[in-house]
CSV table of C-alpha atoms in Angstrom, one decimal:
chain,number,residue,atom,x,y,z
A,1,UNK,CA,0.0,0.0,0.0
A,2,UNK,CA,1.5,3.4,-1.2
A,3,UNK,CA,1.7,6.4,0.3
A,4,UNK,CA,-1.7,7.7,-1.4
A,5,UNK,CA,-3.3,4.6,-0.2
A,6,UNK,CA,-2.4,5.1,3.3
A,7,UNK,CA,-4.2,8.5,3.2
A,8,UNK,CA,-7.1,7.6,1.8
A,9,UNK,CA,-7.9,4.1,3.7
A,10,UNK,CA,-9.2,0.4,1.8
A,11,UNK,CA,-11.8,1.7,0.3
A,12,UNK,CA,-10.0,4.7,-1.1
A,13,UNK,CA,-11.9,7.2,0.5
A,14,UNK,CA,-10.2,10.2,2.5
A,15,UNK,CA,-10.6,9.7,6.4
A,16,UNK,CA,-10.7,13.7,6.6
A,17,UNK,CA,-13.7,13.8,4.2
A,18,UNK,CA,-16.4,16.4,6.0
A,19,UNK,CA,-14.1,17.6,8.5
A,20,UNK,CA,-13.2,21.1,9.3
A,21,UNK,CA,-9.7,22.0,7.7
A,22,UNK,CA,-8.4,22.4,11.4
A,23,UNK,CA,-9.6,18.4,12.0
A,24,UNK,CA,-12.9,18.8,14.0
A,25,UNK,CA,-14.2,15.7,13.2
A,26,UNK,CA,-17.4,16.7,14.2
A,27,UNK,CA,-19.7,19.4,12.5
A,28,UNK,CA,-21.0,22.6,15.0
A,29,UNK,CA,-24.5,21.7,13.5
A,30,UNK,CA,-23.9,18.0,15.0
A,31,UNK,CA,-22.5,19.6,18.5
A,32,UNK,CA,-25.8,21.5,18.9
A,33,UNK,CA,-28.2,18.6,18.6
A,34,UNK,CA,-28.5,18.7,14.7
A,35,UNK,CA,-31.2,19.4,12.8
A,36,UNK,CA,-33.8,17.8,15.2
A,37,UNK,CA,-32.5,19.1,17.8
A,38,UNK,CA,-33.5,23.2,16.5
A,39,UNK,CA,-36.9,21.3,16.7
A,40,UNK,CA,-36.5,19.6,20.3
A,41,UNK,CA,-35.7,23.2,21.8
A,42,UNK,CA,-38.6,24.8,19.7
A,43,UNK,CA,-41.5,22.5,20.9
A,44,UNK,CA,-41.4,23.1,24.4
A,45,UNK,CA,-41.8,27.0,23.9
A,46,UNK,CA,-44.6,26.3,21.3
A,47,UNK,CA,-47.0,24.2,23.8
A,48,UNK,CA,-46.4,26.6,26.5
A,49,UNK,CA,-47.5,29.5,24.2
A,50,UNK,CA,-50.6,27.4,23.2
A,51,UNK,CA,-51.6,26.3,26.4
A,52,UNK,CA,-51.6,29.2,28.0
A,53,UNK,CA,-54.0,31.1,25.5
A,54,UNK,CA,-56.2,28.2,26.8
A,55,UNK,CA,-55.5,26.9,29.9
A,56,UNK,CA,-55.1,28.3,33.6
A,57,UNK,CA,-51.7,28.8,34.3
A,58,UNK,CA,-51.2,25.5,36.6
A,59,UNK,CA,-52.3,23.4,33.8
A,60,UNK,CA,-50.2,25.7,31.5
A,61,UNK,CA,-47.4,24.4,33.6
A,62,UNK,CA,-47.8,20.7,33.5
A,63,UNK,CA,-48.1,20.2,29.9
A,64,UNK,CA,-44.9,22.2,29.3
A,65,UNK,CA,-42.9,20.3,32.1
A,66,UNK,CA,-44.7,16.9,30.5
A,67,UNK,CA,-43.8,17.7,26.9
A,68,UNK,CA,-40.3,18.6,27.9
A,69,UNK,CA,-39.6,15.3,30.2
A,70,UNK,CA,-41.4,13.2,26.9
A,71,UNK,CA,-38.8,14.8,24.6
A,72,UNK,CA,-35.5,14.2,26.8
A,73,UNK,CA,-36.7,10.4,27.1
A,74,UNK,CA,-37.3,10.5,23.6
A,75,UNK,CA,-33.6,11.7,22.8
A,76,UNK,CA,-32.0,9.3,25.5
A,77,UNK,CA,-34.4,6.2,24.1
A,78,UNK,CA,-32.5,7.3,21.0
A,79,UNK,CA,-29.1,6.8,22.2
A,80,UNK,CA,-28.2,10.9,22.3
A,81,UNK,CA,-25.9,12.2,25.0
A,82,UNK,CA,-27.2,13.1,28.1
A,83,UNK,CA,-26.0,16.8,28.2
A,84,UNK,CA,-27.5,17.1,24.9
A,85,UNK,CA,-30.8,15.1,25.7
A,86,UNK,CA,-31.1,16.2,29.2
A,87,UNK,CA,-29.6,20.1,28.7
A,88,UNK,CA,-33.4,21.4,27.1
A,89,UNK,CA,-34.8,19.7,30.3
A,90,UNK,CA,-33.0,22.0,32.6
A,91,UNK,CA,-33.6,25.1,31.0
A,92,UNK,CA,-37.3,24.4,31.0
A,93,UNK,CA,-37.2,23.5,34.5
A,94,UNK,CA,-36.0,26.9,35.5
A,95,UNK,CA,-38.2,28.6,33.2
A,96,UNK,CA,-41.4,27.3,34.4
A,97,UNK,CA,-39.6,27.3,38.1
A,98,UNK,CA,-39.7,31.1,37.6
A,99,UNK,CA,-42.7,30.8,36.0
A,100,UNK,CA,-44.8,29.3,39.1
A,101,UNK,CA,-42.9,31.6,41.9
A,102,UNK,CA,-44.1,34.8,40.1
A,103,UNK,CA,-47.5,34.0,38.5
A,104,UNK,CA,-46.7,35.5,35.5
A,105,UNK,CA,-46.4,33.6,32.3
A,106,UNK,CA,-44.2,36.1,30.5
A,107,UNK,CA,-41.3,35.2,33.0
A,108,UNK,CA,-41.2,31.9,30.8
A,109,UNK,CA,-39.1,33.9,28.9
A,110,UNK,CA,-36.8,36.0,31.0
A,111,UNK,CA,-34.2,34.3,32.1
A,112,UNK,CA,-33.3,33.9,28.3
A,113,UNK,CA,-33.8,37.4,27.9
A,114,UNK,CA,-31.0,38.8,30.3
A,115,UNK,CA,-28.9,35.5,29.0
A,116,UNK,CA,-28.8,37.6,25.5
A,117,UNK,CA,-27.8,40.8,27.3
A,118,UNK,CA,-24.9,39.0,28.9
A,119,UNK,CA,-24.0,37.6,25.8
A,120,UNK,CA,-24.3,40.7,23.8
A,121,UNK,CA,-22.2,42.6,26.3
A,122,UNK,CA,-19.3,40.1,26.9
A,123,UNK,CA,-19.1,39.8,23.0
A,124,UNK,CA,-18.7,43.4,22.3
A,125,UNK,CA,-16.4,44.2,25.2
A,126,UNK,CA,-13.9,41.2,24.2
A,127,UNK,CA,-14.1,42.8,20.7
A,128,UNK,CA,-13.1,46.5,21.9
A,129,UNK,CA,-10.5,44.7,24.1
A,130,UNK,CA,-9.4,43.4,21.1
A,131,UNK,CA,-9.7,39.9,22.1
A,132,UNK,CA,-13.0,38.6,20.4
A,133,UNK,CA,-14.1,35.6,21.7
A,134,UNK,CA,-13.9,33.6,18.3
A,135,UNK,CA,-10.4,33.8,18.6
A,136,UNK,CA,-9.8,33.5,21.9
A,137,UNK,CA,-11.8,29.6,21.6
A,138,UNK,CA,-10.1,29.0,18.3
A,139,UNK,CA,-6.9,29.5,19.8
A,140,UNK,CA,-7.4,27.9,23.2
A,141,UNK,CA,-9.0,24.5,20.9
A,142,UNK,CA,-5.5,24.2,19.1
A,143,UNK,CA,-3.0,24.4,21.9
A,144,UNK,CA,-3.6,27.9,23.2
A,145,UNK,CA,-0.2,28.3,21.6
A,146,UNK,CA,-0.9,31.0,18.6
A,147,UNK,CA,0.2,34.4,18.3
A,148,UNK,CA,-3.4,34.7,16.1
A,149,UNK,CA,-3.6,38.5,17.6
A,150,UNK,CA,-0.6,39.2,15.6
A,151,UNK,CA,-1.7,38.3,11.9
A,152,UNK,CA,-4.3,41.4,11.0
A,153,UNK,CA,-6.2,39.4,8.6
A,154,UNK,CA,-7.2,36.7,11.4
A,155,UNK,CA,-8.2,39.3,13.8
A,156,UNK,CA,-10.2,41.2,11.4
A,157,UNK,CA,-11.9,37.7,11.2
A,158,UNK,CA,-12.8,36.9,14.2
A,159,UNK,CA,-14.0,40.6,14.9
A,160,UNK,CA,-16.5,39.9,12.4
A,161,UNK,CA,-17.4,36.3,14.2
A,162,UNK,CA,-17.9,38.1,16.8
A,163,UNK,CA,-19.6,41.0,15.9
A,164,UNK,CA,-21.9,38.5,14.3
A,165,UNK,CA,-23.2,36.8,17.6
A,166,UNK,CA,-23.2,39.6,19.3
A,167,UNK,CA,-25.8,40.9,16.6
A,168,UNK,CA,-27.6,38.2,17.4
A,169,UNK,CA,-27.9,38.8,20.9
A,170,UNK,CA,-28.5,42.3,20.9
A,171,UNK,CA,-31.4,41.6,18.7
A,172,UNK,CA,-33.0,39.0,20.5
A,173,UNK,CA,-32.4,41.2,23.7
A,174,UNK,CA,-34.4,44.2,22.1
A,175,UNK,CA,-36.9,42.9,20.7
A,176,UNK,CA,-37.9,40.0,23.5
A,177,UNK,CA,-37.4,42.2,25.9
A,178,UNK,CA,-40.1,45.0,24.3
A,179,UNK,CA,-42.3,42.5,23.7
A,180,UNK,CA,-41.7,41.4,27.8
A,181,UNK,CA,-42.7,44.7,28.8
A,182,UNK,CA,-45.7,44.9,26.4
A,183,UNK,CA,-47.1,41.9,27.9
A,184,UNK,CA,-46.7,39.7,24.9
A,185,UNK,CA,-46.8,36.3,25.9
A,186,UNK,CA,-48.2,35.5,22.2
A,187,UNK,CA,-45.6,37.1,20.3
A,188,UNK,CA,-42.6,36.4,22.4
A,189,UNK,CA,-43.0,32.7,21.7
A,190,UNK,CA,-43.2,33.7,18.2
A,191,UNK,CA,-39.7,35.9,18.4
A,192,UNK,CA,-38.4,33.2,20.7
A,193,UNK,CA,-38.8,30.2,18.0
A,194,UNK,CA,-38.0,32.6,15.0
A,195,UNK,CA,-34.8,34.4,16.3
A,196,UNK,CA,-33.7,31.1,17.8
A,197,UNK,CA,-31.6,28.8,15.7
A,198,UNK,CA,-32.4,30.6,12.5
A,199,UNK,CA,-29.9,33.5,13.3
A,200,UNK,CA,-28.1,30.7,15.8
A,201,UNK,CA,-26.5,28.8,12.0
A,202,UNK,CA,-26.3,32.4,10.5
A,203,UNK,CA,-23.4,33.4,13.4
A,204,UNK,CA,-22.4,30.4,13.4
A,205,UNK,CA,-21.8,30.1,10.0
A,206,UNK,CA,-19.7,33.2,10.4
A,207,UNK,CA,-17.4,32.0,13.0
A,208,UNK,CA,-16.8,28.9,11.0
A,209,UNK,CA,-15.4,30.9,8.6
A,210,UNK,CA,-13.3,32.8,10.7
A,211,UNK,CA,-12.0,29.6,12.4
A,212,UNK,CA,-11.4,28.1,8.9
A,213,UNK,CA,-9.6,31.2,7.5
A,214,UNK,CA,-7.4,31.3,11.0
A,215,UNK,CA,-6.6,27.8,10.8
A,216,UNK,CA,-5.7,28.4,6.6
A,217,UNK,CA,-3.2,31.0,7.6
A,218,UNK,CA,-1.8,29.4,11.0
A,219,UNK,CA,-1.6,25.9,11.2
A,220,UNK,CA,0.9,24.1,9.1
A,221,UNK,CA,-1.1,21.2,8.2
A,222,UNK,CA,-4.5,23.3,7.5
């Protein structure tokens, strides 16, 4: 077997194939639950929404926390990992935990309405330290051993990766949290499902290609 046939294993076919160019075997879509997991995250906030235009707020309650504990057997029935399957569960639970010590339904949705103002705020501060995130995890993922601040072109890059999500969380922070102080249970499940992991793959999408353009320029073997 030749040095070609090494790299390409018995059937020809390159081990690398659908890997990151910095060897992340695994896909950022496939660390955040894939495809059904956007969906998994999604139905809990939809029944809650739809109960409660219906049903008193205990009842409300029950069919949420039932829906969510139906889903995270679901995913662990289905072989998932439990801080995948089980990570939804505990964000629910806090949710409606807030939920029942206040009385208000709209508090479904503030804990994950300051969570976006953190995250908007420690985004754009690393950037104007000039240390955006995006680069700081690149760099800390391969060795925490690159001088990436150095090379203008892969700051530049992760600037915009970072600018990107915190876009994304400023404007799920604004509008949620107008919509929190209108009273709009409704239409805060609606902005909660359709600035979720919609603009989720469009930052991430970004920091991708900052990683991929950082690990083009810095690692050897990229």
């Amino acid at each position: 077997m030749d040095a070609t046939d090494r790299d390409h294993g018995p059937a020809r076919e390159n081990p690398s194939a659908g890997r990151t160019p910095d060897g992340q075997g695994a896909t950022l879509l496939d660390q955040m639950g894939g495809p059904m997991g956007f969906v998994y995250s999604a139905v809990p906030v939809v029944v809650f929404v739809a109960a409660n235009a219906f049903l008193p707020l205990t009842a409300t309650i029950i069919a949420s926390v039932a829906v969510g504990l139906a889903i995270t057997g679901y995913r662990l029935l289905r072989g998932e990992k439990f801080s995948l399957a089980a990570g939804g569960l505990l964000g629910l639970a806090l949710a409606i935990g807030i939920v029942a010590l206040t009385g208000s339904a709209r508090d479904f949705f503030v804990v994950g309405i300051w969570t976006y103002l953190v995250a908007f705020v420690v985004a754009l501060g690393s950037v104007l330290a000039r240390r955006p995130l995006s680069g700081l995890v690149w760099n800390l993922v391969h060795g925490n051993t690159h001088d990436w601040r150095a090379d203008r072109r892969v700051l530049r890059a992760h600037d915009i990766a970072t600018l990107a999500a915190a876009a994304v969380s400023g404007a799920r922070f604004g509008v949620q949290q107008w919509l929190y102080v209108s009273d709009e249970t409704g239409w805060l499940g609606v902005a909660r499902v359709a600035m979720g992991w919609p603009l989720t793959i469009v930052a991430a999408l970004v920091v991708v290609w900052a990683w991929r353009r950082s690990s083009a320029r810095l690692l050897p073997s990229a």
